[in-house]
């Protein structure tokens, strides 16, 4: 029988603590100008940041500050106008299998089952059936959907669909998981449950995550570092480190440290709006 090759989780650049501290994404003076026939609009102005291996980094800011533009540029779906942006030291020139995406809108293939959706990228890569099945099983288990392997997306709730989307992205073993308001369309209870689940997954898989949200609580709860953005034009106003161990506190979102950080970020964002 063919031996199972699950070493995909142990590639040196991720999945091992040894890779921690290694620069994964580096952005220097990234500028994005959208041009139409009549005008030019500066969506991002000289945005510089970095994301290290295994980090969970969020970008938070008001509507229109360029969060989605930034994520699309990292994903290689949108070209930057000026500046430098690299992943693993290589300039980003287009989309790549090293980056997995999860969007706010549900992007599952409606005609494919949960298992087939999760296996889709692996099928394209020609991963052998046995291995593909094992990887899908692992990630269905991880997001708690193994009982729904044969279900179609239309039979799933919004939260379940996003769990499939996360499993699908992770099954391709991306170097970086890019998430654009993935829980933005969910009700508050489901959103909280998804945040808890994502943290558990991140702690287990050691994935590097770049997370976009306008929800300040969500950013503080999930991240190790938060970049606070402002609009007109989109720039990074501040970088906030979230203290280690804060999440271990019960009802962390009501804790003094959490509320203090939230007020700090609100004032940073609010300051610009005045
Ligand atoms: N393709 C485009 N052509 C022209 N302008 C664009 C385009 N995409 C985005 N913009 C403009 O760039 C700015 C930043 O948009 P972006 O969607 O990146 O912001 P955002 O912070 O993600 O906003 P939101 O939180 O509302 O989704 C906005 O003013 C938007 O209107």
Short mmCIF file of C-alpha atoms and ligand atoms in Angstrom, two decimals:
data_model
loop_
_atom_site.label_atom_id
_atom_site.label_comp_id
_atom_site.label_asym_id
_atom_site.label_seq_id
_atom_site.Cartn_x
_atom_site.Cartn_y
_atom_site.Cartn_z
CA UNK A 1 0.00 0.00 0.00
CA UNK A 2 1.23 3.49 -0.78
CA UNK A 3 2.69 5.23 2.26
CA UNK A 4 0.84 8.32 3.41
CA UNK A 5 2.87 11.43 2.95
CA UNK A 6 1.61 13.93 5.48
CA UNK A 7 4.94 15.72 5.64
CA UNK A 8 3.24 18.60 3.89
CA UNK A 9 2.75 20.05 7.36
CA UNK A 10 6.45 20.09 8.10
CA UNK A 11 7.97 22.14 5.33
CA UNK A 12 10.76 24.16 6.94
CA UNK A 13 9.35 27.63 6.21
CA UNK A 14 6.27 26.98 8.31
CA UNK A 15 4.75 24.51 10.70
CA UNK A 16 7.85 24.34 12.87
CA UNK A 17 8.73 26.71 15.66
CA UNK A 18 12.22 26.81 14.16
CA UNK A 19 10.78 29.13 11.48
CA UNK A 20 9.46 31.63 14.04
CA UNK A 21 10.89 35.12 13.69
CA UNK A 22 11.66 34.61 10.00
CA UNK A 23 10.32 37.43 7.87
CA UNK A 24 7.50 36.15 5.73
CA UNK A 25 6.05 39.31 4.20
CA UNK A 26 7.88 42.59 3.87
CA UNK A 27 6.23 45.73 2.51
CA UNK A 28 8.11 48.97 1.97
CA UNK A 29 6.31 52.14 0.89
CA UNK A 30 3.55 50.25 -0.90
CA UNK A 31 1.41 52.73 -2.80
CA UNK A 32 -1.73 51.99 -4.74
CA UNK A 33 -3.29 54.47 -7.12
CA UNK A 34 -6.51 53.58 -8.90
CA UNK A 35 -6.67 55.42 -12.19
CA UNK A 36 -9.71 56.12 -14.30
CA UNK A 37 -9.81 58.12 -17.53
CA UNK A 38 -10.70 61.27 -15.59
CA UNK A 39 -9.02 60.94 -12.23
CA UNK A 40 -6.55 59.20 -10.01
CA UNK A 41 -7.29 57.98 -6.50
CA UNK A 42 -4.59 57.19 -3.97
CA UNK A 43 -5.96 54.22 -2.02
CA UNK A 44 -2.69 53.37 -0.24
CA UNK A 45 0.11 55.79 0.41
CA UNK A 46 3.57 54.50 1.35
CA UNK A 47 2.40 51.61 3.51
CA UNK A 48 5.24 49.70 5.20
CA UNK A 49 4.81 46.65 7.40
CA UNK A 50 6.07 43.14 7.96
CA UNK A 51 4.67 39.78 8.96
CA UNK A 52 6.91 37.10 10.45
CA UNK A 53 6.48 33.35 10.09
CA UNK A 54 3.73 31.94 12.32
CA UNK A 55 2.49 35.40 13.24
CA UNK A 56 -1.15 36.40 13.34
CA UNK A 57 -1.29 39.98 12.18
CA UNK A 58 -4.42 42.06 11.62
CA UNK A 59 -5.09 45.27 9.78
CA UNK A 60 -7.93 47.30 11.20
CA UNK A 61 -9.28 50.63 10.05
CA UNK A 62 -12.27 52.58 8.82
CA UNK A 63 -14.11 51.80 5.62
CA UNK A 64 -12.14 52.93 2.61
CA UNK A 65 -8.71 52.94 4.29
CA UNK A 66 -7.49 50.38 1.77
CA UNK A 67 -7.56 47.16 3.81
CA UNK A 68 -9.00 45.03 1.01
CA UNK A 69 -6.75 46.67 -1.57
CA UNK A 70 -3.76 45.79 0.58
CA UNK A 71 -4.84 42.18 0.94
CA UNK A 72 -5.55 41.86 -2.79
CA UNK A 73 -2.07 43.21 -3.50
CA UNK A 74 -0.51 40.66 -1.12
CA UNK A 75 -2.62 37.98 -2.82
CA UNK A 76 -1.23 39.11 -6.18
CA UNK A 77 -4.73 39.86 -7.46
CA UNK A 78 -3.98 43.57 -7.80
CA UNK A 79 -0.70 45.20 -8.84
CA UNK A 80 0.86 47.85 -6.62
CA UNK A 81 1.67 51.22 -8.15
CA UNK A 82 4.90 51.91 -6.26
CA UNK A 83 6.93 50.35 -3.49
CA UNK A 84 8.25 46.89 -2.70
CA UNK A 85 6.33 43.88 -1.49
CA UNK A 86 7.90 40.48 -1.03
CA UNK A 87 6.95 37.10 0.34
CA UNK A 88 9.80 34.86 1.50
CA UNK A 89 12.15 37.42 -0.01
CA UNK A 90 10.60 37.18 -3.48
CA UNK A 91 8.74 40.04 -5.05
CA UNK A 92 5.02 39.35 -5.41
CA UNK A 93 4.20 39.26 -9.10
CA UNK A 94 0.84 37.51 -9.12
CA UNK A 95 -1.29 34.95 -7.31
CA UNK A 96 0.45 31.84 -6.04
CA UNK A 97 -0.21 28.62 -4.15
CA UNK A 98 1.92 30.00 -1.31
CA UNK A 99 -1.04 32.22 -0.35
CA UNK A 100 -4.49 30.92 0.61
CA UNK A 101 -7.46 33.27 0.65
CA UNK A 102 -10.67 33.34 2.66
CA UNK A 103 -13.10 36.12 1.75
CA UNK A 104 -16.18 37.51 3.47
CA UNK A 105 -18.46 36.29 0.71
CA UNK A 106 -18.82 32.56 0.47
CA UNK A 107 -16.71 31.36 -2.40
CA UNK A 108 -17.33 27.63 -2.36
CA UNK A 109 -18.17 25.78 -5.54
CA UNK A 110 -21.92 25.19 -5.11
CA UNK A 111 -21.95 21.97 -7.16
CA UNK A 112 -19.17 20.31 -5.14
CA UNK A 113 -19.57 18.60 -1.77
CA UNK A 114 -17.70 19.75 1.32
CA UNK A 115 -15.03 17.10 0.71
CA UNK A 116 -14.72 17.95 -2.97
CA UNK A 117 -14.44 21.67 -2.20
CA UNK A 118 -11.64 20.99 0.28
CA UNK A 119 -9.90 18.62 -2.14
CA UNK A 120 -10.26 20.94 -5.13
CA UNK A 121 -6.80 22.55 -5.04
CA UNK A 122 -5.18 19.20 -4.28
CA UNK A 123 -6.91 17.66 -7.31
CA UNK A 124 -5.55 20.48 -9.49
CA UNK A 125 -2.06 19.81 -8.12
CA UNK A 126 -2.41 16.12 -8.93
CA UNK A 127 -2.06 14.97 -5.33
CA UNK A 128 -2.64 11.19 -5.23
CA UNK A 129 -6.15 10.16 -4.17
CA UNK A 130 -5.09 8.47 -0.97
CA UNK A 131 -3.11 11.45 0.23
CA UNK A 132 -5.82 13.88 -0.88
CA UNK A 133 -8.42 11.99 1.14
CA UNK A 134 -6.20 11.99 4.23
CA UNK A 135 -5.52 15.73 3.99
CA UNK A 136 -9.24 16.51 3.52
CA UNK A 137 -10.10 14.23 6.47
CA UNK A 138 -7.57 16.05 8.65
CA UNK A 139 -8.97 19.48 7.83
CA UNK A 140 -12.64 18.44 7.98
CA UNK A 141 -11.91 17.09 11.46
CA UNK A 142 -10.07 20.30 12.36
CA UNK A 143 -13.07 22.50 11.49
CA UNK A 144 -15.58 19.98 12.86
CA UNK A 145 -17.26 19.16 9.55
CA UNK A 146 -16.32 15.52 9.05
CA UNK A 147 -19.98 14.54 9.37
CA UNK A 148 -20.85 16.87 6.50
CA UNK A 149 -18.30 15.56 3.98
CA UNK A 150 -21.00 14.76 1.43
CA UNK A 151 -23.14 17.88 1.98
CA UNK A 152 -23.44 20.58 -0.63
CA UNK A 153 -22.77 24.24 0.31
CA UNK A 154 -26.48 25.10 0.04
CA UNK A 155 -27.13 22.67 2.90
CA UNK A 156 -24.72 24.52 5.21
CA UNK A 157 -25.08 27.60 7.43
CA UNK A 158 -22.88 30.67 6.84
CA UNK A 159 -20.51 29.67 9.65
CA UNK A 160 -20.19 26.15 8.27
CA UNK A 161 -19.44 27.50 4.79
CA UNK A 162 -16.65 29.64 6.19
CA UNK A 163 -15.30 26.60 8.03
CA UNK A 164 -15.14 24.79 4.69
CA UNK A 165 -13.45 27.83 3.12
CA UNK A 166 -10.81 27.83 5.88
CA UNK A 167 -10.29 24.07 5.54
CA UNK A 168 -10.01 24.41 1.76
CA UNK A 169 -7.42 27.18 2.04
CA UNK A 170 -5.37 25.26 4.63
CA UNK A 171 -5.55 21.98 2.73
CA UNK A 172 -3.35 23.56 0.05
CA UNK A 173 -0.69 24.10 2.70
CA UNK A 174 -0.24 27.82 2.04
CA UNK A 175 2.68 29.69 3.50
CA UNK A 176 0.36 32.51 4.44
CA UNK A 177 -3.39 32.55 5.01
CA UNK A 178 -4.96 35.82 3.85
CA UNK A 179 -8.37 36.52 5.37
CA UNK A 180 -10.57 39.44 4.26
CA UNK A 181 -13.31 40.04 6.85
CA UNK A 182 -14.06 36.31 6.82
CA UNK A 183 -16.59 36.53 9.66
CA UNK A 184 -18.10 39.86 8.62
CA UNK A 185 -21.36 38.34 7.39
CA UNK A 186 -21.94 36.08 10.41
CA UNK A 187 -24.22 36.69 13.40
CA UNK A 188 -22.37 37.68 16.62
CA UNK A 189 -22.63 34.26 18.25
CA UNK A 190 -21.35 32.38 15.20
CA UNK A 191 -18.66 35.02 14.76
CA UNK A 192 -17.39 34.44 18.32
CA UNK A 193 -17.37 30.68 17.78
CA UNK A 194 -15.46 31.11 14.50
CA UNK A 195 -12.89 33.36 16.18
CA UNK A 196 -12.29 30.71 18.85
CA UNK A 197 -12.02 28.03 16.17
CA UNK A 198 -9.58 30.07 14.08
CA UNK A 199 -7.36 30.62 17.11
CA UNK A 200 -7.34 26.91 17.88
CA UNK A 201 -6.46 26.15 14.25
CA UNK A 202 -3.73 28.78 14.20
CA UNK A 203 -2.21 27.46 17.41
CA UNK A 204 -2.27 23.90 16.05
CA UNK A 205 -1.18 24.49 12.46
CA UNK A 206 1.22 27.39 13.13
CA UNK A 207 -0.01 29.08 9.96
CA UNK A 208 1.03 32.66 9.25
CA UNK A 209 -2.19 34.70 9.10
CA UNK A 210 -2.88 38.15 7.69
CA UNK A 211 -6.36 39.18 8.77
CA UNK A 212 -8.39 42.18 7.61
CA UNK A 213 -11.26 43.48 9.71
CA UNK A 214 -12.99 46.67 10.72
CA UNK A 215 -13.95 45.00 14.01
CA UNK A 216 -11.45 46.24 16.61
CA UNK A 217 -12.43 43.60 19.20
CA UNK A 218 -11.91 40.87 16.64
CA UNK A 219 -8.46 42.21 15.74
CA UNK A 220 -7.33 42.39 19.39
CA UNK A 221 -8.80 39.00 20.24
CA UNK A 222 -7.14 37.17 17.37
CA UNK A 223 -3.85 38.90 16.74
CA UNK A 224 -0.36 39.14 18.03
CA UNK A 225 0.08 42.49 16.32
CA UNK A 226 -2.44 44.94 14.90
CA UNK A 227 -1.73 47.57 12.29
CA UNK A 228 -4.17 50.45 12.67
CA UNK A 229 -4.91 52.14 9.35
CA UNK A 230 -6.47 55.47 8.47
CA UNK A 231 -8.15 56.63 5.29
CA UNK A 232 -7.77 59.42 2.73
CA UNK A 233 -5.25 58.28 1.77
CA UNK A 234 -4.85 54.81 3.25
CA UNK A 235 -1.82 54.71 5.53
CA UNK A 236 -0.69 52.85 8.61
CA UNK A 237 -1.22 55.05 11.62
CA UNK A 238 0.11 52.76 14.32
CA UNK A 239 1.33 49.28 15.16
CA UNK A 240 0.01 47.73 18.36
CA UNK A 241 1.51 44.62 19.97
CA UNK A 242 -1.07 42.52 21.78
CA UNK A 243 0.43 41.26 25.06
CA UNK A 244 1.07 37.54 25.21
CA UNK A 245 -1.17 35.61 27.52
CA UNK A 246 -3.99 38.13 27.35
CA UNK A 247 -6.25 35.58 25.68
CA UNK A 248 -5.85 33.11 28.53
CA UNK A 249 -8.01 35.32 30.77
CA UNK A 250 -11.63 34.25 31.11
CA UNK A 251 -14.08 36.61 29.35
CA UNK A 252 -11.03 38.32 27.88
CA UNK A 253 -13.07 40.84 25.89
CA UNK A 254 -14.37 42.32 29.18
CA UNK A 255 -10.94 42.39 30.84
CA UNK A 256 -9.30 45.68 31.76
CA UNK A 257 -6.32 45.14 29.46
CA UNK A 258 -8.55 44.31 26.50
CA UNK A 259 -10.87 47.29 27.01
CA UNK A 260 -7.84 49.58 27.36
CA UNK A 261 -6.40 48.38 24.05
CA UNK A 262 -9.76 48.76 22.38
CA UNK A 263 -10.04 52.37 23.58
CA UNK A 264 -6.51 53.04 22.38
CA UNK A 265 -7.30 51.79 18.87
CA UNK A 266 -10.67 53.60 18.76
CA UNK A 267 -8.93 56.84 19.66
CA UNK A 268 -6.27 56.25 16.99
CA UNK A 269 -8.93 55.69 14.34
CA UNK A 270 -11.25 58.39 15.72
CA UNK A 271 -8.47 60.93 15.88
CA UNK A 272 -8.20 60.90 12.13
CA UNK A 273 -11.95 61.17 11.58
CA UNK A 274 -12.20 64.43 13.53
N1 LIG B 1 -10.93 49.02 -8.49
C1 LIG B 1 -11.03 50.23 -7.90
N2 LIG B 1 -11.09 51.35 -8.65
C2 LIG B 1 -11.14 52.56 -8.07
N3 LIG B 1 -11.17 52.77 -6.73
C3 LIG B 1 -11.12 51.69 -5.95
C4 LIG B 1 -11.06 50.35 -6.47
N4 LIG B 1 -11.02 49.48 -5.44
C5 LIG B 1 -11.07 50.23 -4.32
N5 LIG B 1 -11.13 51.53 -4.62
C6 LIG B 1 -11.17 52.66 -3.66
O1 LIG B 1 -10.03 52.55 -2.83
C7 LIG B 1 -10.37 52.85 -1.49
C8 LIG B 1 -9.96 51.69 -0.62
O2 LIG B 1 -10.85 50.60 -0.90
P1 LIG B 1 -10.73 49.21 -0.11
O3 LIG B 1 -11.87 48.36 -0.53
O4 LIG B 1 -9.37 48.70 -0.24
O5 LIG B 1 -10.96 49.74 1.40
P2 LIG B 1 -11.39 48.95 2.70
O6 LIG B 1 -10.64 49.57 3.82
O7 LIG B 1 -11.24 47.50 2.49
O8 LIG B 1 -12.93 49.33 2.79
P3 LIG B 1 -14.15 48.47 3.40
O9 LIG B 1 -13.84 48.24 4.86
O10 LIG B 1 -15.33 49.39 3.20
O11 LIG B 1 -14.23 47.21 2.60
C9 LIG B 1 -11.86 53.16 -1.46
O12 LIG B 1 -12.05 54.55 -1.47
C10 LIG B 1 -12.37 52.54 -2.74
O13 LIG B 1 -13.47 53.26 -3.25
#
